[in-house]
CSV table of C-alpha atoms in Angstrom, one decimal:
chain,number,residue,atom,x,y,z
A,60,MET,CA,20.5,3.0,14.7
A,61,SER,CA,17.4,0.9,14.0
A,62,THR,CA,17.0,0.1,17.6
A,63,GLY,CA,13.7,0.9,18.8
A,64,ILE,CA,12.1,1.1,15.3
A,65,HIS,CA,9.3,-1.0,14.2
A,66,ILE,CA,7.5,-1.9,10.8
A,67,ARG,CA,3.7,-1.6,10.9
A,68,GLN,CA,1.2,-0.5,8.2
A,69,ALA,CA,1.0,2.9,7.2
A,70,ARG,CA,-1.9,5.4,8.7
A,71,ARG,CA,-3.3,8.6,7.4
A,72,GLU,CA,-1.7,10.4,10.6
A,73,ASP,CA,1.7,9.3,9.3
A,74,TYR,CA,1.4,11.7,6.4
A,75,GLU,CA,3.2,15.0,7.6
A,76,ALA,CA,6.1,13.0,8.8
A,77,VAL,CA,6.4,10.9,5.5
A,78,VAL,CA,6.0,14.2,3.4
A,79,GLU,CA,8.6,16.0,5.5
A,80,PHE,CA,11.3,13.6,4.1
A,81,THR,CA,10.0,12.6,0.9
A,82,ARG,CA,9.6,16.0,-0.4
A,83,GLY,CA,13.1,16.5,-1.3
A,84,THR,CA,13.9,12.9,-2.9
A,85,TRP,CA,15.2,14.0,-6.2
A,86,ALA,CA,16.3,17.7,-5.3
A,87,ASN,CA,19.4,17.1,-7.3
A,88,ARG,CA,17.7,16.1,-10.3
A,89,GLU,CA,15.3,18.9,-10.3
A,90,ALA,CA,12.0,16.5,-10.1
A,91,SER,CA,9.7,16.0,-7.4
A,92,ASP,CA,8.8,12.7,-5.4
A,93,TYR,CA,5.2,11.4,-6.1
A,94,ILE,CA,4.8,9.8,-2.5
A,95,PRO,CA,3.4,13.0,-1.2
A,96,ASP,CA,0.6,13.1,-4.0
A,97,VAL,CA,-0.5,9.5,-3.7
A,98,TYR,CA,0.1,8.7,0.1
A,99,HIS,CA,-3.6,9.2,1.3
A,100,GLU,CA,-4.8,7.3,-1.7
A,101,TRP,CA,-2.4,4.3,-0.8
A,102,VAL,CA,-3.5,4.2,2.8
A,103,ALA,CA,-7.0,4.4,1.7
A,104,SER,CA,-6.7,1.6,-0.7
A,105,ASP,CA,-4.7,-0.7,1.5
A,106,GLY,CA,-6.3,-4.2,1.7
A,107,ASP,CA,-5.9,-7.8,0.7
A,108,ARG,CA,-4.0,-6.8,-2.5
A,109,GLN,CA,-1.7,-4.0,-1.5
A,110,ARG,CA,0.0,-3.1,1.9
A,111,THR,CA,1.8,0.0,2.7
A,112,PHE,CA,4.5,-0.3,5.3
A,113,VAL,CA,6.3,2.6,7.6
A,114,ALA,CA,9.3,2.3,9.8
A,115,ASP,CA,8.2,3.7,12.9
A,116,ALA,CA,11.0,5.6,15.3
A,117,GLY,CA,8.4,6.6,17.5
A,118,ASP,CA,8.3,10.4,17.3
A,119,ASP,CA,9.3,10.1,13.6
A,120,ILE,CA,8.8,7.8,10.5
A,121,ALA,CA,12.2,6.7,9.3
A,122,GLY,CA,11.2,4.8,6.1
A,123,ILE,CA,8.2,4.0,3.7
A,124,CYS,CA,7.7,1.4,1.2
A,125,GLN,CA,4.5,-0.4,-0.5
A,126,GLY,CA,3.8,-4.1,-1.8
A,127,VAL,CA,1.2,-4.7,-4.5
A,128,LEU,CA,0.0,-8.1,-5.5
A,129,LEU,CA,-0.2,-7.9,-9.6
A,130,SER,CA,-1.2,-11.5,-10.2
A,131,GLY,CA,-1.6,-15.0,-8.3
A,132,HIS,CA,2.0,-15.3,-8.0
A,133,GLU,CA,3.6,-11.7,-8.8
A,134,ALA,CA,4.2,-8.9,-6.2
A,135,TRP,CA,5.7,-5.4,-7.0
A,136,ALA,CA,7.5,-3.2,-4.5
A,137,GLN,CA,7.6,0.5,-4.8
A,138,GLY,CA,7.9,3.7,-3.1
A,139,MET,CA,11.1,2.5,-1.1
A,140,ARG,CA,12.4,5.7,1.0
A,141,VAL,CA,14.3,5.8,4.0
A,142,ASN,CA,14.7,9.1,6.1
A,143,PRO,CA,17.9,10.5,5.5
A,144,ASP,CA,18.2,10.8,9.4
A,145,TYR,CA,18.2,7.2,9.5
A,146,ARG,CA,20.2,5.9,6.7
A,147,GLY,CA,23.0,3.5,7.3
A,148,ALA,CA,20.6,1.6,9.9
A,149,GLY,CA,19.6,-1.2,7.4
A,150,LEU,CA,16.1,0.1,7.3
A,151,SER,CA,15.5,-0.7,3.6
A,152,THR,CA,16.3,-4.4,4.2
A,153,LYS,CA,13.7,-4.4,7.1
A,154,LEU,CA,11.2,-2.6,5.2
A,155,ASN,CA,11.5,-5.2,2.2
A,156,ASP,CA,11.6,-8.1,4.6
A,157,ALA,CA,8.1,-7.2,6.1
A,158,LEU,CA,7.0,-6.8,2.4
A,159,PHE,CA,8.2,-9.9,1.5
A,160,ALA,CA,6.7,-11.8,4.3
A,161,TRP,CA,3.4,-10.1,3.6
A,162,ALA,CA,3.4,-10.9,-0.2
A,163,ARG,CA,4.4,-14.4,0.5
A,164,GLU,CA,1.6,-14.8,2.7
A,165,HIS,CA,-0.6,-13.7,0.0
A,166,GLY,CA,0.6,-16.4,-2.4
A,167,ALA,CA,3.4,-14.5,-4.1
A,168,ALA,CA,6.2,-16.5,-5.4
A,169,VAL,CA,8.4,-13.5,-6.9
A,170,CYS,CA,8.7,-9.7,-6.1
A,171,ARG,CA,10.1,-7.3,-8.5
A,172,ASN,CA,10.8,-3.6,-8.4
A,173,MET,CA,12.0,-1.2,-10.8
A,174,VAL,CA,15.0,1.3,-10.1
A,175,PHE,CA,16.1,4.3,-12.3
A,176,SER,CA,19.6,3.3,-13.8
A,177,TRP,CA,20.9,6.6,-12.4
A,178,ASN,CA,20.0,5.8,-8.8
A,179,VAL,CA,23.1,4.2,-7.5
A,180,ALA,CA,22.0,4.3,-4.0
A,181,GLY,CA,18.5,2.6,-4.5
A,182,LEU,CA,20.1,0.0,-6.8
A,183,GLY,CA,22.5,-1.1,-4.0
A,184,GLY,CA,19.8,-0.8,-1.3
A,185,SER,CA,17.8,-3.5,-3.5
A,186,ARG,CA,20.9,-5.7,-3.9
A,187,ALA,CA,21.4,-5.7,-0.2
A,188,ALA,CA,17.7,-6.5,0.4
A,189,GLY,CA,17.5,-9.5,-1.6
A,190,PHE,CA,16.9,-8.2,-5.2
A,191,ASP,CA,18.7,-9.4,-8.3
A,192,PRO,CA,18.9,-8.2,-11.8
A,193,ARG,CA,16.3,-9.1,-14.0
A,194,THR,CA,15.8,-7.0,-17.1
A,195,GLU,CA,15.8,-3.3,-18.2
A,196,PHE,CA,13.8,-0.9,-20.5
A,197,ARG,CA,13.4,2.4,-21.9
A,198,TRP,CA,10.3,4.6,-22.8
A,199,ALA,CA,9.5,5.7,-26.5
A,200,HIS,CA,7.4,8.5,-26.9
A,201,PRO,CA,5.5,8.9,-30.2
A,202,GLU,CA,3.7,12.0,-30.7
A,203,PRO,CA,0.0,11.7,-30.9
A,204,LYS,CA,-1.0,12.4,-34.7
A,205,SER,CA,-3.6,11.3,-36.7
A,206,GLU,CA,-2.9,8.4,-39.3
A,207,SER,CA,-4.0,10.7,-42.3
A,208,ASN,CA,-1.1,13.2,-41.1
A,209,ARG,CA,1.6,10.6,-41.4
A,210,SER,CA,3.3,8.8,-44.6
A,211,ARG,CA,3.5,5.3,-45.0
A,212,ARG,CA,4.9,5.5,-48.4
A,213,GLY,CA,6.8,2.3,-49.2
A,214,SER,CA,5.6,0.2,-46.6
A,215,ASP,CA,4.4,-3.4,-47.2
A,216,TYR,CA,2.9,-3.6,-43.5
A,217,ASP,CA,-0.6,-3.5,-42.5
A,218,VAL,CA,-1.4,-3.0,-38.5
A,219,ILE,CA,-4.5,-5.2,-37.3
A,220,ASP,CA,-6.4,-5.7,-34.0
A,221,ALA,CA,-5.5,-9.4,-33.9
A,222,PRO,CA,-4.6,-10.4,-30.1
A,223,ASP,CA,-3.7,-14.2,-31.0
A,224,ASP,CA,-1.3,-12.9,-33.7
A,225,ALA,CA,0.2,-10.3,-31.7
A,226,TRP,CA,0.7,-13.2,-29.0
A,227,GLY,CA,2.5,-15.5,-31.6
A,228,TYR,CA,4.9,-12.6,-32.5
A,229,TRP,CA,5.5,-11.8,-28.7
A,230,GLN,CA,6.5,-15.6,-28.2
A,231,ARG,CA,9.0,-15.5,-30.5
A,232,SER,CA,10.2,-12.1,-30.4
A,233,ALA,CA,13.6,-10.7,-29.6
A,234,ALA,CA,11.9,-8.0,-27.4
A,235,ARG,CA,10.4,-11.0,-25.2
A,236,ASP,CA,13.7,-12.3,-24.8
A,237,ALA,CA,15.5,-8.9,-23.8
A,238,LEU,CA,12.4,-8.3,-21.4
A,239,ASP,CA,12.2,-11.8,-19.9
A,240,GLY,CA,8.7,-11.7,-20.9
A,241,LEU,CA,7.7,-8.7,-18.7
A,242,VAL,CA,5.6,-5.7,-19.9
A,243,LEU,CA,4.0,-2.5,-18.4
A,244,ASP,CA,1.6,-3.9,-15.8
A,245,GLY,CA,-2.3,-3.1,-16.5
A,246,ASN,CA,-3.1,-1.7,-13.1
A,247,GLU,CA,0.2,-0.1,-11.6
A,248,SER,CA,1.3,2.5,-14.1
A,249,TRP,CA,4.8,2.0,-12.7
A,250,ALA,CA,5.0,-1.8,-12.4
A,251,VAL,CA,5.8,-4.4,-14.8
A,252,SER,CA,4.4,-8.1,-15.0
A,253,GLU,CA,4.3,-11.0,-17.1
A,254,LEU,CA,2.4,-10.7,-20.3
A,255,THR,CA,-0.3,-13.6,-21.1
A,256,ARG,CA,-2.4,-14.8,-24.0
A,257,GLU,CA,-5.3,-13.8,-21.7
A,258,ARG,CA,-4.1,-10.1,-21.0
A,259,LEU,CA,-3.7,-9.4,-24.8
A,260,ARG,CA,-7.3,-10.8,-25.3
A,261,ARG,CA,-8.5,-8.7,-22.8
A,262,ALA,CA,-6.7,-5.6,-24.2
A,263,ALA,CA,-8.6,-6.5,-27.4
A,264,ASP,CA,-11.5,-6.0,-25.8
A,265,GLU,CA,-11.0,-3.0,-23.5
A,266,THR,CA,-8.5,-1.1,-25.0
A,267,GLN,CA,-6.5,-1.9,-28.1
A,268,VAL,CA,-3.9,-4.5,-29.5
A,269,PHE,CA,-1.5,-3.9,-32.8
A,270,ALA,CA,-0.4,-6.9,-34.9
A,271,VAL,CA,2.3,-5.6,-37.6
A,272,GLN,CA,1.7,-7.8,-40.5
A,273,GLU,CA,3.2,-8.4,-44.1
A,274,ALA,CA,2.4,-11.1,-46.8
A,275,ASP,CA,4.5,-13.8,-44.9
A,276,GLY,CA,3.4,-13.3,-41.2
A,277,THR,CA,3.5,-10.9,-38.2
A,278,ARG,CA,6.4,-8.6,-37.8
A,279,GLY,CA,5.5,-6.7,-34.5
A,280,MET,CA,3.2,-6.0,-31.8
A,281,ALA,CA,1.9,-3.7,-29.1
A,282,HIS,CA,-0.9,-3.1,-26.9
A,283,ARG,CA,-2.4,-0.1,-25.1
A,284,VAL,CA,-3.0,-0.7,-21.4
A,285,ARG,CA,-4.5,2.8,-20.2
A,286,ASP,CA,-5.2,6.3,-20.7
A,287,TYR,CA,-5.7,8.7,-17.9
A,288,GLU,CA,-5.5,12.3,-16.8
A,289,ARG,CA,-2.4,13.5,-14.7
A,290,GLU,CA,-1.0,16.9,-13.7
A,291,GLN,CA,2.3,18.0,-14.9
A,292,ASP,CA,3.8,21.4,-14.3
A,293,GLY,CA,0.6,22.6,-13.0
A,294,GLU,CA,-1.4,21.7,-15.9
A,295,ARG,CA,-3.5,18.6,-16.8
A,296,GLU,CA,-2.5,16.1,-19.4
A,297,HIS,CA,-4.1,13.3,-20.9
A,298,TRP,CA,-1.7,10.1,-21.3
A,299,ALA,CA,-1.9,7.0,-23.2
A,300,GLU,CA,0.3,4.1,-22.1
A,301,TYR,CA,1.0,1.1,-24.4
A,302,GLY,CA,2.5,-2.0,-22.5
A,303,VAL,CA,5.2,-2.9,-25.0
A,304,GLY,CA,6.3,-2.6,-28.3
A,305,ALA,CA,8.0,-5.2,-30.3
A,306,TRP,CA,9.1,-5.5,-33.9
A,307,ASP,CA,11.5,-7.0,-36.5
A,308,ASP,CA,12.9,-4.2,-38.5
A,309,LEU,CA,12.9,-0.5,-38.9
A,310,ASP,CA,9.6,-0.5,-41.4
A,311,ALA,CA,7.8,-2.7,-38.8
A,312,ALA,CA,8.9,-0.1,-36.2
A,313,ARG,CA,7.7,2.9,-38.2
A,314,ALA,CA,4.4,1.1,-39.0
A,315,LEU,CA,3.8,0.4,-35.3
A,316,PHE,CA,4.5,3.7,-34.0
A,317,ASP,CA,2.2,5.3,-37.0
A,318,ALA,CA,-0.6,3.1,-35.4
A,319,ILE,CA,0.1,4.0,-31.9
A,320,SER,CA,0.4,7.8,-32.7
A,321,ALA,CA,-3.0,7.5,-34.4
A,322,ASP,CA,-4.6,5.8,-31.6
A,323,ALA,CA,-3.2,8.1,-29.0
A,324,ALA,CA,-4.7,11.1,-31.4
A,325,GLU,CA,-7.9,9.1,-31.4
A,326,LEU,CA,-7.9,9.2,-27.8
A,327,ASP,CA,-7.2,13.1,-27.8
A,328,ALA,CA,-4.1,12.3,-25.8
A,329,ASP,CA,-1.3,14.9,-24.9
A,330,ARG,CA,1.6,12.5,-24.6
A,331,THR,CA,2.4,8.8,-24.8
A,332,ARG,CA,4.7,6.3,-23.4
A,333,VAL,CA,5.7,2.9,-25.0
A,334,LEU,CA,7.7,0.4,-23.1
A,335,ILE,CA,10.4,-0.7,-25.3
A,336,PRO,CA,13.6,-3.1,-24.6
A,337,GLU,CA,16.8,-1.4,-23.6
A,338,THR,CA,19.0,-2.9,-26.6
A,339,SER,CA,20.9,-0.9,-29.2
A,340,ARG,CA,18.6,-2.0,-32.1
A,341,HIS,CA,15.2,-1.3,-30.4
A,342,VAL,CA,16.5,2.2,-29.1
A,343,SER,CA,18.2,3.1,-32.6
A,344,ASP,CA,15.2,1.9,-34.7
A,345,ALA,CA,12.7,4.2,-32.4
A,346,ALA,CA,15.3,6.9,-33.2
A,347,ALA,CA,15.5,6.3,-36.7
A,348,ALA,CA,11.7,6.4,-36.7
A,349,ARG,CA,11.8,9.8,-35.6
A,350,VAL,CA,10.1,8.8,-32.0
A,351,GLY,CA,11.2,10.4,-28.8
A,352,VAL,CA,12.9,8.1,-26.5
A,353,SER,CA,13.8,8.7,-22.8
A,354,GLY,CA,17.5,9.5,-21.9
A,355,GLU,CA,18.2,6.8,-19.6
A,356,PRO,CA,16.9,3.2,-19.0
A,357,ASP,CA,15.1,1.9,-16.1
A,358,PHE,CA,16.3,-1.4,-14.1
A,359,VAL,CA,13.9,-4.1,-13.1
A,360,LEU,CA,15.2,-6.2,-10.2
A,361,GLU,CA,13.6,-9.4,-8.9
A,362,ALA,CA,13.5,-11.2,-5.2
A,363,ASP,CA,12.9,-15.1,-5.0
A,364,LEU,CA,10.1,-15.5,-2.6
A,365,SER,CA,9.6,-19.3,-3.0
């Protein structure tokens, strides 16, 4: 029962109790939960733009979630976990209500989250807490490889760094419609937010923007949001992440993924991921271009805070 449980900001001393019930979150899928790895960083960095909440059951921690402000009007909810001993007591809704109130007080008009498509319990909990379906996406994983080692025989496409051309293409693209204008966020690695012209211009200055062009116009776009080191299976790996991949046809997809592969190779990245729309055309184009694609989509849900 939730009687006697109250929602408060997380503290450093809650760590062991949180780890105790999150360690086995994905045990049935042979995957480990990231919460134990990031918990101390979350608590240390809480402030005006971020807040980590726990459900305090007195001698135990019954749940956890975090809210992050991605822009002046967009909030993101992540890390929602409920201790198995307290499931069925409506705690996910109470945690989300606290997060929504905090986000609204800080100016957010909308809050989104991402749930793995296979996580039926998580999807049900999100819907019960007030989230509605918004969009879905999948990850493409082009292999980092220098451009000189890849063939573009027969291609009439050039790929250039042109943020305004990329923005113009994005505005009229099928990918934008499929994704409802959302792309991988520039600060939170598992969050999506609205793509703006200013973000693309900033990416041109700080990372990389790709515009796929032929004689009569732009036929695709992408942008790099970050590259970083992370530990995977006990080894350090260098990842390069791209906010979105959008294109008109298979040849444009090939040209775009070639450019991304070369960019990742120049960064000396070991692995990549590119957010692409969950449509039969985009996923099959990536496969036809011989690019690795994740086995399942991810769902984005949204709650109106206005």
